[in-house]
PDB file of C-alpha atoms in Angstrom:
ATOM      1  CA  UNK A   1     134.607 233.517  52.993  1.00 59.00           C
ATOM      2  CA  UNK A   2     134.208 230.474  50.786  1.00 70.00           C
ATOM      3  CA  UNK A   3     135.084 227.085  52.178  1.00 71.00           C
ATOM      4  CA  UNK A   4     136.289 224.656  49.515  1.00 79.00           C
ATOM      5  CA  UNK A   5     134.439 221.335  49.542  1.00 81.00           C
ATOM      6  CA  UNK A   6     136.428 218.451  48.185  1.00 85.00           C
ATOM      7  CA  UNK A   7     134.272 215.536  49.212  1.00 88.00           C
ATOM      8  CA  UNK A   8     131.082 214.553  51.027  1.00 90.00           C
ATOM      9  CA  UNK A   9     132.932 214.516  54.359  1.00 92.00           C
ATOM     10  CA  UNK A  10     133.639 218.256  53.962  1.00 91.00           C
ATOM     11  CA  UNK A  11     129.917 218.809  53.383  1.00 92.00           C
ATOM     12  CA  UNK A  12     129.084 216.834  56.545  1.00 94.00           C
ATOM     13  CA  UNK A  13     131.481 218.968  58.571  1.00 94.00           C
ATOM     14  CA  UNK A  14     130.112 222.189  57.060  1.00 93.00           C
ATOM     15  CA  UNK A  15     126.499 221.138  57.826  1.00 94.00           C
ATOM     16  CA  UNK A  16     127.266 220.113  61.393  1.00 95.00           C
ATOM     17  CA  UNK A  17     129.163 223.333  62.089  1.00 95.00           C
ATOM     18  CA  UNK A  18     126.481 225.592  60.593  1.00 94.00           C
ATOM     19  CA  UNK A  19     123.688 223.691  62.414  1.00 95.00           C
ATOM     20  CA  UNK A  20     125.476 224.103  65.739  1.00 96.00           C
ATOM     21  CA  UNK A  21     126.260 227.772  65.043  1.00 95.00           C
ATOM     22  CA  UNK A  22     122.541 228.373  64.510  1.00 95.00           C
ATOM     23  CA  UNK A  23     121.751 226.618  67.767  1.00 96.00           C
ATOM     24  CA  UNK A  24     119.699 223.914  66.112  1.00 96.00           C
ATOM     25  CA  UNK A  25     119.650 220.339  67.493  1.00 97.00           C
ATOM     26  CA  UNK A  26     119.784 217.477  65.030  1.00 96.00           C
ATOM     27  CA  UNK A  27     116.111 216.768  65.746  1.00 97.00           C
ATOM     28  CA  UNK A  28     115.091 220.424  65.020  1.00 96.00           C
ATOM     29  CA  UNK A  29     117.099 220.691  61.804  1.00 95.00           C
ATOM     30  CA  UNK A  30     116.021 217.331  60.483  1.00 93.00           C
ATOM     31  CA  UNK A  31     112.348 218.021  61.308  1.00 95.00           C
ATOM     32  CA  UNK A  32     112.445 221.258  59.346  1.00 94.00           C
ATOM     33  CA  UNK A  33     113.377 219.351  56.161  1.00 92.00           C
ATOM     34  CA  UNK A  34     111.081 216.410  56.836  1.00 92.00           C
ATOM     35  CA  UNK A  35     113.573 213.876  58.264  1.00 91.00           C
ATOM     36  CA  UNK A  36     114.373 212.273  61.531  1.00 94.00           C
ATOM     37  CA  UNK A  37     117.130 213.034  64.022  1.00 95.00           C
ATOM     38  CA  UNK A  38     118.621 209.625  63.322  1.00 96.00           C
ATOM     39  CA  UNK A  39     118.808 210.393  59.590  1.00 93.00           C
ATOM     40  CA  UNK A  40     120.697 213.666  60.238  1.00 94.00           C
ATOM     41  CA  UNK A  41     122.975 211.971  62.810  1.00 96.00           C
ATOM     42  CA  UNK A  42     123.804 209.235  60.309  1.00 96.00           C
ATOM     43  CA  UNK A  43     124.535 211.823  57.666  1.00 95.00           C
ATOM     44  CA  UNK A  44     126.733 213.942  59.862  1.00 95.00           C
ATOM     45  CA  UNK A  45     128.692 210.875  61.010  1.00 95.00           C
ATOM     46  CA  UNK A  46     129.091 209.347  57.564  1.00 95.00           C
ATOM     47  CA  UNK A  47     126.745 206.405  58.012  1.00 95.00           C
ATOM     48  CA  UNK A  48     124.564 207.353  55.063  1.00 91.00           C
ATOM     49  CA  UNK A  49     124.958 209.139  51.727  1.00 89.00           C
ATOM     50  CA  UNK A  50     121.657 210.881  51.010  1.00 87.00           C
ATOM     51  CA  UNK A  51     120.553 212.070  47.594  1.00 88.00           C
ATOM     52  CA  UNK A  52     121.794 215.466  46.507  1.00 89.00           C
ATOM     53  CA  UNK A  53     118.262 216.948  46.880  1.00 88.00           C
ATOM     54  CA  UNK A  54     118.366 216.183  50.630  1.00 88.00           C
ATOM     55  CA  UNK A  55     121.776 217.795  51.027  1.00 89.00           C
ATOM     56  CA  UNK A  56     120.535 220.880  49.142  1.00 90.00           C
ATOM     57  CA  UNK A  57     117.562 221.117  51.486  1.00 91.00           C
ATOM     58  CA  UNK A  58     119.965 221.152  54.431  1.00 91.00           C
ATOM     59  CA  UNK A  59     122.150 223.850  52.833  1.00 91.00           C
ATOM     60  CA  UNK A  60     119.103 226.010  52.196  1.00 92.00           C
ATOM     61  CA  UNK A  61     117.827 225.540  55.752  1.00 92.00           C
ATOM     62  CA  UNK A  62     121.172 226.400  57.243  1.00 93.00           C
ATOM     63  CA  UNK A  63     121.649 229.441  54.950  1.00 92.00           C
ATOM     64  CA  UNK A  64     124.777 228.023  53.340  1.00 89.00           C
ATOM     65  CA  UNK A  65     125.341 229.562  49.878  1.00 86.00           C
ATOM     66  CA  UNK A  66     126.666 227.287  47.185  1.00 80.00           C
ATOM     67  CA  UNK A  67     129.363 228.766  44.996  1.00 77.00           C
ATOM     68  CA  UNK A  68     130.676 227.218  41.800  1.00 72.00           C
ATOM     69  CA  UNK A  69     134.122 228.074  40.614  1.00 67.00           C
ATOM     70  CA  UNK A  70     136.936 226.995  38.444  1.00 62.00           C
ATOM     71  CA  UNK A  71     139.600 226.154  40.963  1.00 55.00           C
ATOM     72  CA  UNK A  72     140.865 222.750  39.967  1.00 51.00           C
ATOM     73  CA  UNK A  73     143.169 221.775  37.100  1.00 49.00           C
ATOM     74  CA  UNK A  74     140.457 219.616  35.531  1.00 49.00           C
ATOM     75  CA  UNK A  75     138.010 222.564  35.534  1.00 45.00           C
ATOM     76  CA  UNK A  76     140.324 225.177  34.159  1.00 44.00           C
ATOM     77  CA  UNK A  77     138.564 228.275  32.921  1.00 43.00           C
ATOM     78  CA  UNK A  78     139.470 229.799  29.523  1.00 46.00           C
ATOM     79  CA  UNK A  79     142.446 232.161  29.738  1.00 47.00           C
ATOM     80  CA  UNK A  80     141.471 235.462  31.348  1.00 47.00           C
ATOM     81  CA  UNK A  81     138.169 234.121  32.732  1.00 44.00           C
ATOM     82  CA  UNK A  82     137.342 233.944  36.402  1.00 46.00           C
ATOM     83  CA  UNK A  83     133.983 232.185  36.234  1.00 46.00           C
ATOM     84  CA  UNK A  84     132.743 232.056  39.823  1.00 48.00           C
ATOM     85  CA  UNK A  85     129.116 232.621  40.652  1.00 48.00           C
ATOM     86  CA  UNK A  86     126.839 232.108  43.602  1.00 53.00           C
ATOM     87  CA  UNK A  87     123.742 229.958  43.185  1.00 52.00           C
ATOM     88  CA  UNK A  88     120.663 231.069  45.150  1.00 55.00           C
ATOM     89  CA  UNK A  89     119.371 227.708  46.260  1.00 55.00           C
ATOM     90  CA  UNK A  90     116.134 228.949  47.777  1.00 55.00           C
ATOM     91  CA  UNK A  91     115.119 231.140  44.857  1.00 55.00           C
ATOM     92  CA  UNK A  92     111.616 230.182  43.770  1.00 48.00           C
ATOM     93  CA  UNK A  93     110.818 228.186  46.936  1.00 47.00           C
TER      94      UNK A  93
END
C-alpha cells in the first residue's frame, strides 16, 4: 500500500518506521550507507536536511519503493490518464 509523502517530515517518519521494522539500529542503518548514527538520528528528528542522494540511499537500504503519481491538483494528468509508475531505485547498483 502506497503511503503519500507530502513533506520531508513524512519521509523521516517512513524511514524511522521501516528501519525499526527491519530491526536495524540507527548505527547499523547509518553505517550501511556510510554515515554515522548521529547523522541518522539528526535526520530522523528533523535536525538536518540531507541531500536527496542520501535520502535515496536510505530508501534503497530499507527496501522502500518510490512511486510517482499524479495525485495533486497541480500535477493533474491528462484526461483519461492514470500515470503512476514505480521507480526501481537500486537498479544498476
